[in-house]
């Protein structure tokens, strides 16, 4: 199946907390897993991405953890700040397998609120 | 400034009218995409194009049409056949063969 399931739908944390957003997929052909950040009324911005040959990737305060056997991946935001309040989307792609030109399958999104 | 521009930001139309959304990029990207976003849902692919004069249907192409006459432009027409056209429309682009997609600011279309 080409679905990506994302949870939770919404999340509230205090400043400095570590919100964790989870995604699960079924299709083992997926080989690229990005996270996007979207502020209200704006287009999504690519935050960080991982390929299935690594289990973790860090970029600044953002970390992706990847569990290939469980077909799950998650986004952790260290030392979260009110400015991180946004909607976060996970996605997956299988460019070469399906020859679909980089088609991204998106999760449903998580609305994160970081309280001061 | 390099990037993707979408115009207009807000668009209002009466039911039964066709409407064309603009997407332009100066990133020299080969591939371009159109997604639709509805409240509480992820983005869904409408059409994509990997090269000029060629494009493919995505998951929800019914009621939409596109053209790709220039590398930098990929306009989307929402036709009267689209049953629920009110949505936030996002255009994206990428380098051919690369996964990373970069999005424009979006156009919010309201049809009444």
PDB file of C-alpha atoms in Angstrom:
ATOM      1  CA  UNK A   1       0.000   0.000   0.000  1.00  0.00           C
ATOM      2  CA  UNK A   2       1.137   3.531  -0.674  1.00  0.00           C
ATOM      3  CA  UNK A   3      -0.096   5.068   2.560  1.00  0.00           C
ATOM      4  CA  UNK A   4       1.878   6.824   5.229  1.00  0.00           C
ATOM      5  CA  UNK A   5       0.183   7.029   8.620  1.00  0.00           C
ATOM      6  CA  UNK A   6       1.189   9.881  10.921  1.00  0.00           C
ATOM      7  CA  UNK A   7       0.493  10.407  14.605  1.00  0.00           C
ATOM      8  CA  UNK A   8      -0.436  12.232  16.706  1.00  0.00           C
ATOM      9  CA  UNK A   9      -2.782  14.616  14.915  1.00  0.00           C
ATOM     10  CA  UNK A  10      -1.879  17.394  17.343  1.00  0.00           C
ATOM     11  CA  UNK A  11       0.703  17.888  20.062  1.00  0.00           C
ATOM     12  CA  UNK A  12       1.260  20.473  22.775  1.00  0.00           C
ATOM     13  CA  UNK A  13       4.578  20.736  24.629  1.00  0.00           C
ATOM     14  CA  UNK A  14       6.260  23.236  26.889  1.00  0.00           C
ATOM     15  CA  UNK A  15       9.257  25.214  25.709  1.00  0.00           C
ATOM     16  CA  UNK A  16      12.367  23.063  26.021  1.00  0.00           C
ATOM     17  CA  UNK A  17      10.405  19.827  25.692  1.00  0.00           C
ATOM     18  CA  UNK A  18      11.078  17.163  23.051  1.00  0.00           C
ATOM     19  CA  UNK A  19       8.042  16.581  20.847  1.00  0.00           C
ATOM     20  CA  UNK A  20       8.069  13.289  18.956  1.00  0.00           C
ATOM     21  CA  UNK A  21       6.018  12.707  15.805  1.00  0.00           C
ATOM     22  CA  UNK A  22       5.675   9.224  14.399  1.00  0.00           C
ATOM     23  CA  UNK A  23       5.038   7.840  10.926  1.00  0.00           C
ATOM     24  CA  UNK A  24       4.477   4.302   9.682  1.00  0.00           C
ATOM     25  CA  UNK A  25       4.457   2.889   6.191  1.00  0.00           C
ATOM     26  CA  UNK A  26       3.702  -0.441   4.525  1.00  0.00           C
ATOM     27  CA  UNK A  27       5.477  -0.308   1.202  1.00  0.00           C
ATOM     28  CA  UNK A  28       9.031  -1.606   1.565  1.00  0.00           C
ATOM     29  CA  UNK A  29       9.916  -0.057  -1.800  1.00  0.00           C
ATOM     30  CA  UNK A  30       9.962   3.415  -0.237  1.00  0.00           C
ATOM     31  CA  UNK A  31      13.540   4.641  -0.059  1.00  0.00           C
ATOM     32  CA  UNK A  32      13.343   8.308   0.836  1.00  0.00           C
ATOM     33  CA  UNK A  33      11.662   9.761   3.917  1.00  0.00           C
ATOM     34  CA  UNK A  34      11.502  13.554   4.305  1.00  0.00           C
ATOM     35  CA  UNK A  35       9.917  15.766   6.923  1.00  0.00           C
ATOM     36  CA  UNK A  36       8.345  19.074   6.008  1.00  0.00           C
ATOM     37  CA  UNK A  37       7.454  22.037   8.241  1.00  0.00           C
ATOM     38  CA  UNK A  38       4.530  24.241   7.307  1.00  0.00           C
ATOM     39  CA  UNK A  39       3.467  27.538   8.873  1.00  0.00           C
ATOM     40  CA  UNK A  40      -0.133  28.730   8.415  1.00  0.00           C
ATOM     41  CA  UNK A  41      -0.820  30.037   4.939  1.00  0.00           C
ATOM     42  CA  UNK A  42       2.659  29.076   3.678  1.00  0.00           C
ATOM     43  CA  UNK A  43       4.065  26.299   1.561  1.00  0.00           C
ATOM     44  CA  UNK A  44       5.818  23.377   3.270  1.00  0.00           C
ATOM     45  CA  UNK A  45       9.575  23.684   3.743  1.00  0.00           C
ATOM     46  CA  UNK A  46      11.879  20.682   3.608  1.00  0.00           C
ATOM     47  CA  UNK A  47      13.280  20.173   7.093  1.00  0.00           C
ATOM     48  CA  UNK A  48      15.281  16.967   7.076  1.00  0.00           C
ATOM     49  CA  UNK A  49      15.257  13.658   5.198  1.00  0.00           C
ATOM     50  CA  UNK A  50      16.630  10.159   5.616  1.00  0.00           C
ATOM     51  CA  UNK A  51      17.345   7.148   3.436  1.00  0.00           C
ATOM     52  CA  UNK A  52      16.724   3.614   4.785  1.00  0.00           C
ATOM     53  CA  UNK A  53      20.404   2.705   4.990  1.00  0.00           C
ATOM     54  CA  UNK A  54      20.848   4.760   8.180  1.00  0.00           C
ATOM     55  CA  UNK A  55      18.997   4.584  11.496  1.00  0.00           C
ATOM     56  CA  UNK A  56      19.361   8.189  12.593  1.00  0.00           C
ATOM     57  CA  UNK A  57      20.068  11.598  11.124  1.00  0.00           C
ATOM     58  CA  UNK A  58      20.525  14.890  12.958  1.00  0.00           C
ATOM     59  CA  UNK A  59      20.371  18.420  11.633  1.00  0.00           C
ATOM     60  CA  UNK A  60      20.546  21.048  14.317  1.00  0.00           C
ATOM     61  CA  UNK A  61      17.738  20.439  16.797  1.00  0.00           C
ATOM     62  CA  UNK A  62      15.901  18.057  14.474  1.00  0.00           C
ATOM     63  CA  UNK A  63      16.523  14.301  14.485  1.00  0.00           C
ATOM     64  CA  UNK A  64      14.980  11.544  12.405  1.00  0.00           C
ATOM     65  CA  UNK A  65      14.985   8.042  13.850  1.00  0.00           C
ATOM     66  CA  UNK A  66      14.373   5.250  11.356  1.00  0.00           C
ATOM     67  CA  UNK A  67      13.386   1.664  12.118  1.00  0.00           C
ATOM     68  CA  UNK A  68      13.446  -0.316   8.885  1.00  0.00           C
ATOM     69  CA  UNK A  69      12.221  -3.597  10.359  1.00  0.00           C
ATOM     70  CA  UNK A  70       9.236  -1.911  11.992  1.00  0.00           C
ATOM     71  CA  UNK A  71       8.639   0.297   8.945  1.00  0.00           C
ATOM     72  CA  UNK A  72       8.466   3.356  11.156  1.00  0.00           C
ATOM     73  CA  UNK A  73      10.263   6.661  11.393  1.00  0.00           C
ATOM     74  CA  UNK A  74       9.942   9.592  13.724  1.00  0.00           C
ATOM     75  CA  UNK A  75      10.908  13.228  14.109  1.00  0.00           C
ATOM     76  CA  UNK A  76      12.314  14.519  17.397  1.00  0.00           C
ATOM     77  CA  UNK A  77      12.702  18.234  18.063  1.00  0.00           C
ATOM     78  CA  UNK A  78      15.244  18.950  20.778  1.00  0.00           C
ATOM     79  CA  UNK A  79      14.878  21.989  23.031  1.00  0.00           C
ATOM     80  CA  UNK A  80      11.654  22.997  21.289  1.00  0.00           C
ATOM     81  CA  UNK A  81      10.849  26.687  20.988  1.00  0.00           C
ATOM     82  CA  UNK A  82       7.595  28.610  20.426  1.00  0.00           C
ATOM     83  CA  UNK A  83       8.893  29.383  16.921  1.00  0.00           C
ATOM     84  CA  UNK A  84       8.729  25.646  16.154  1.00  0.00           C
ATOM     85  CA  UNK A  85       4.929  25.804  16.397  1.00  0.00           C
ATOM     86  CA  UNK A  86       3.790  24.631  12.968  1.00  0.00           C
ATOM     87  CA  UNK A  87       2.325  21.658  11.156  1.00  0.00           C
ATOM     88  CA  UNK A  88       4.765  18.870  10.407  1.00  0.00           C
ATOM     89  CA  UNK A  89       4.333  16.355   7.598  1.00  0.00           C
ATOM     90  CA  UNK A  90       6.208  13.164   7.024  1.00  0.00           C
ATOM     91  CA  UNK A  91       6.387  11.716   3.529  1.00  0.00           C
ATOM     92  CA  UNK A  92       7.819   8.791   1.603  1.00  0.00           C
ATOM     93  CA  UNK A  93       8.885   8.182  -1.957  1.00  0.00           C
ATOM     94  CA  UNK A  94      10.007   5.344  -4.219  1.00  0.00           C
ATOM     95  CA  UNK A  95      11.287   7.216  -7.222  1.00  0.00           C
ATOM     96  CA  UNK A  96      13.107   4.565  -9.132  1.00  0.00           C
ATOM     97  CA  UNK A  97      10.807   1.644  -8.369  1.00  0.00           C
ATOM     98  CA  UNK A  98       7.666   3.254  -9.657  1.00  0.00           C
ATOM     99  CA  UNK A  99       9.282   5.628 -12.137  1.00  0.00           C
ATOM    100  CA  UNK A 100       6.920   8.231 -10.817  1.00  0.00           C
ATOM    101  CA  UNK A 101       9.211  11.163 -10.985  1.00  0.00           C
ATOM    102  CA  UNK A 102       9.760  11.635  -7.297  1.00  0.00           C
ATOM    103  CA  UNK A 103       6.140  11.285  -6.235  1.00  0.00           C
ATOM    104  CA  UNK A 104       5.820  11.953  -2.513  1.00  0.00           C
ATOM    105  CA  UNK A 105       3.207  10.215  -0.368  1.00  0.00           C
ATOM    106  CA  UNK A 106       2.379  12.446   2.592  1.00  0.00           C
ATOM    107  CA  UNK A 107       1.169  11.675   6.089  1.00  0.00           C
ATOM    108  CA  UNK A 108      -1.858  13.530   7.428  1.00  0.00           C
ATOM    109  CA  UNK A 109       0.161  16.097   9.376  1.00  0.00           C
ATOM    110  CA  UNK A 110       0.756  16.931  13.044  1.00  0.00           C
ATOM    111  CA  UNK A 111      -0.086  20.340  14.415  1.00  0.00           C
ATOM    112  CA  UNK A 112       2.565  21.191  17.005  1.00  0.00           C
ATOM    113  CA  UNK A 113       2.171  23.919  19.587  1.00  0.00           C
ATOM    114  CA  UNK A 114       5.107  24.855  21.820  1.00  0.00           C
ATOM    115  CA  UNK A 115       4.000  26.859  24.842  1.00  0.00           C
ATOM    116  CA  UNK A 116       6.354  29.509  26.276  1.00  0.00           C
TER     117      UNK A 116
ATOM    118  CA  UNK B   1      15.997  35.741  -5.667  1.00  0.00           C
ATOM    119  CA  UNK B   2      15.670  32.113  -6.666  1.00  0.00           C
ATOM    120  CA  UNK B   3      12.491  30.291  -5.901  1.00  0.00           C
ATOM    121  CA  UNK B   4       8.992  29.279  -6.814  1.00  0.00           C
ATOM    122  CA  UNK B   5       6.233  31.808  -7.206  1.00  0.00           C
ATOM    123  CA  UNK B   6       2.535  31.110  -7.245  1.00  0.00           C
ATOM    124  CA  UNK B   7      -0.074  33.640  -8.099  1.00  0.00           C
ATOM    125  CA  UNK B   8      -2.454  34.820  -6.978  1.00  0.00           C
ATOM    126  CA  UNK B   9      -2.285  34.076  -3.252  1.00  0.00           C
ATOM    127  CA  UNK B  10      -6.094  34.063  -2.974  1.00  0.00           C
ATOM    128  CA  UNK B  11      -8.543  33.294  -5.770  1.00  0.00           C
ATOM    129  CA  UNK B  12     -12.322  33.349  -5.740  1.00  0.00           C
ATOM    130  CA  UNK B  13     -14.507  31.856  -8.447  1.00  0.00           C
ATOM    131  CA  UNK B  14     -18.116  31.002  -9.048  1.00  0.00           C
ATOM    132  CA  UNK B  15     -19.093  27.396  -9.491  1.00  0.00           C
ATOM    133  CA  UNK B  16     -19.002  26.294 -13.126  1.00  0.00           C
ATOM    134  CA  UNK B  17     -16.058  28.496 -14.084  1.00  0.00           C
ATOM    135  CA  UNK B  18     -12.637  27.220 -15.059  1.00  0.00           C
ATOM    136  CA  UNK B  19      -9.702  28.863 -13.304  1.00  0.00           C
ATOM    137  CA  UNK B  20      -5.956  28.729 -13.950  1.00  0.00           C
ATOM    138  CA  UNK B  21      -3.363  28.844 -11.191  1.00  0.00           C
ATOM    139  CA  UNK B  22       0.118  30.041 -12.039  1.00  0.00           C
ATOM    140  CA  UNK B  23       3.399  28.429 -10.978  1.00  0.00           C
ATOM    141  CA  UNK B  24       6.791  29.766 -12.036  1.00  0.00           C
ATOM    142  CA  UNK B  25      10.268  28.718 -10.919  1.00  0.00           C
ATOM    143  CA  UNK B  26      13.710  30.163 -11.614  1.00  0.00           C
ATOM    144  CA  UNK B  27      15.635  27.346  -9.975  1.00  0.00           C
ATOM    145  CA  UNK B  28      16.329  25.675 -13.330  1.00  0.00           C
ATOM    146  CA  UNK B  29      14.576  22.569 -12.036  1.00  0.00           C
ATOM    147  CA  UNK B  30      13.399  20.021 -14.568  1.00  0.00           C
ATOM    148  CA  UNK B  31      10.543  18.476 -12.597  1.00  0.00           C
ATOM    149  CA  UNK B  32       7.459  20.275 -11.367  1.00  0.00           C
ATOM    150  CA  UNK B  33       4.466  19.106  -9.339  1.00  0.00           C
ATOM    151  CA  UNK B  34       1.000  20.204  -8.270  1.00  0.00           C
ATOM    152  CA  UNK B  35      -0.437  19.136  -4.924  1.00  0.00           C
ATOM    153  CA  UNK B  36      -3.747  19.816  -3.270  1.00  0.00           C
ATOM    154  CA  UNK B  37      -4.061  20.323   0.494  1.00  0.00           C
ATOM    155  CA  UNK B  38      -7.333  20.061   2.420  1.00  0.00           C
ATOM    156  CA  UNK B  39      -7.744  20.816   6.158  1.00  0.00           C
ATOM    157  CA  UNK B  40      -6.550  17.971   8.336  1.00  0.00           C
ATOM    158  CA  UNK B  41      -5.147  16.050   5.395  1.00  0.00           C
ATOM    159  CA  UNK B  42      -1.770  15.611   3.884  1.00  0.00           C
ATOM    160  CA  UNK B  43      -0.856  16.808   0.437  1.00  0.00           C
ATOM    161  CA  UNK B  44      -2.156  14.840  -2.528  1.00  0.00           C
ATOM    162  CA  UNK B  45      -0.502  14.819  -5.951  1.00  0.00           C
ATOM    163  CA  UNK B  46      -2.573  16.140  -8.855  1.00  0.00           C
ATOM    164  CA  UNK B  47      -0.114  16.207 -11.788  1.00  0.00           C
ATOM    165  CA  UNK B  48       3.621  16.198 -12.302  1.00  0.00           C
ATOM    166  CA  UNK B  49       6.000  16.890 -15.146  1.00  0.00           C
ATOM    167  CA  UNK B  50       9.574  15.719 -15.519  1.00  0.00           C
ATOM    168  CA  UNK B  51      10.371  17.531 -18.767  1.00  0.00           C
ATOM    169  CA  UNK B  52       8.902  20.163 -21.043  1.00  0.00           C
ATOM    170  CA  UNK B  53       5.885  19.060 -23.090  1.00  0.00           C
ATOM    171  CA  UNK B  54       5.375  15.962 -20.957  1.00  0.00           C
ATOM    172  CA  UNK B  55       3.297  15.411 -17.822  1.00  0.00           C
ATOM    173  CA  UNK B  56       1.626  12.570 -15.930  1.00  0.00           C
ATOM    174  CA  UNK B  57      -1.464  12.233 -13.791  1.00  0.00           C
ATOM    175  CA  UNK B  58      -1.079  11.940 -10.063  1.00  0.00           C
ATOM    176  CA  UNK B  59      -3.529  10.421  -7.619  1.00  0.00           C
ATOM    177  CA  UNK B  60      -6.343  12.973  -8.001  1.00  0.00           C
ATOM    178  CA  UNK B  61      -6.103  14.313 -11.569  1.00  0.00           C
ATOM    179  CA  UNK B  62      -9.831  14.211 -12.371  1.00  0.00           C
ATOM    180  CA  UNK B  63     -11.207  17.683 -13.016  1.00  0.00           C
ATOM    181  CA  UNK B  64      -7.754  19.235 -13.487  1.00  0.00           C
ATOM    182  CA  UNK B  65      -5.525  19.915 -16.483  1.00  0.00           C
ATOM    183  CA  UNK B  66      -1.952  21.165 -16.891  1.00  0.00           C
ATOM    184  CA  UNK B  67       0.506  22.246 -19.556  1.00  0.00           C
ATOM    185  CA  UNK B  68       4.290  22.426 -19.614  1.00  0.00           C
ATOM    186  CA  UNK B  69       5.333  24.561 -22.563  1.00  0.00           C
ATOM    187  CA  UNK B  70       8.306  26.121 -20.777  1.00  0.00           C
ATOM    188  CA  UNK B  71      10.735  24.666 -18.262  1.00  0.00           C
ATOM    189  CA  UNK B  72      10.028  27.385 -15.722  1.00  0.00           C
ATOM    190  CA  UNK B  73       6.222  27.319 -15.913  1.00  0.00           C
ATOM    191  CA  UNK B  74       3.613  24.708 -14.978  1.00  0.00           C
ATOM    192  CA  UNK B  75       0.097  26.205 -14.848  1.00  0.00           C
ATOM    193  CA  UNK B  76      -2.807  24.238 -13.392  1.00  0.00           C
ATOM    194  CA  UNK B  77      -6.387  24.644 -14.618  1.00  0.00           C
ATOM    195  CA  UNK B  78      -9.174  23.699 -12.251  1.00  0.00           C
ATOM    196  CA  UNK B  79     -12.113  22.868 -14.478  1.00  0.00           C
ATOM    197  CA  UNK B  80     -15.818  22.928 -13.727  1.00  0.00           C
ATOM    198  CA  UNK B  81     -15.673  19.125 -13.664  1.00  0.00           C
ATOM    199  CA  UNK B  82     -13.767  19.186 -10.365  1.00  0.00           C
ATOM    200  CA  UNK B  83     -16.416  18.420  -7.756  1.00  0.00           C
ATOM    201  CA  UNK B  84     -14.750  19.992  -4.711  1.00  0.00           C
ATOM    202  CA  UNK B  85     -12.314  22.616  -6.010  1.00  0.00           C
ATOM    203  CA  UNK B  86     -12.038  24.712  -2.828  1.00  0.00           C
ATOM    204  CA  UNK B  87      -8.588  23.927  -1.407  1.00  0.00           C
ATOM    205  CA  UNK B  88      -5.031  25.153  -0.923  1.00  0.00           C
ATOM    206  CA  UNK B  89      -2.974  24.401  -4.043  1.00  0.00           C
ATOM    207  CA  UNK B  90       0.773  23.952  -3.840  1.00  0.00           C
ATOM    208  CA  UNK B  91       3.327  23.827  -6.619  1.00  0.00           C
ATOM    209  CA  UNK B  92       6.724  22.208  -6.141  1.00  0.00           C
ATOM    210  CA  UNK B  93       9.839  21.575  -8.181  1.00  0.00           C
ATOM    211  CA  UNK B  94      12.912  19.378  -8.056  1.00  0.00           C
ATOM    212  CA  UNK B  95      16.077  18.588  -9.965  1.00  0.00           C
ATOM    213  CA  UNK B  96      15.521  15.644 -12.294  1.00  0.00           C
ATOM    214  CA  UNK B  97      16.456  12.411 -10.578  1.00  0.00           C
ATOM    215  CA  UNK B  98      16.604  14.027  -7.136  1.00  0.00           C
ATOM    216  CA  UNK B  99      14.119  13.405  -4.393  1.00  0.00           C
ATOM    217  CA  UNK B 100      14.163  16.827  -2.734  1.00  0.00           C
ATOM    218  CA  UNK B 101      11.095  18.861  -3.639  1.00  0.00           C
ATOM    219  CA  UNK B 102      10.782  22.567  -2.902  1.00  0.00           C
ATOM    220  CA  UNK B 103       7.401  24.190  -2.546  1.00  0.00           C
ATOM    221  CA  UNK B 104       5.951  27.526  -3.525  1.00  0.00           C
ATOM    222  CA  UNK B 105       3.819  29.662  -1.175  1.00  0.00           C
ATOM    223  CA  UNK B 106       0.516  28.239  -2.413  1.00  0.00           C
ATOM    224  CA  UNK B 107      -2.756  29.574  -3.812  1.00  0.00           C
ATOM    225  CA  UNK B 108      -5.948  29.342  -1.793  1.00  0.00           C
ATOM    226  CA  UNK B 109      -8.868  28.794  -4.148  1.00  0.00           C
ATOM    227  CA  UNK B 110     -12.435  29.327  -2.982  1.00  0.00           C
ATOM    228  CA  UNK B 111     -15.308  28.345  -5.244  1.00  0.00           C
ATOM    229  CA  UNK B 112     -18.836  29.311  -4.272  1.00  0.00           C
TER     230      UNK B 112
END
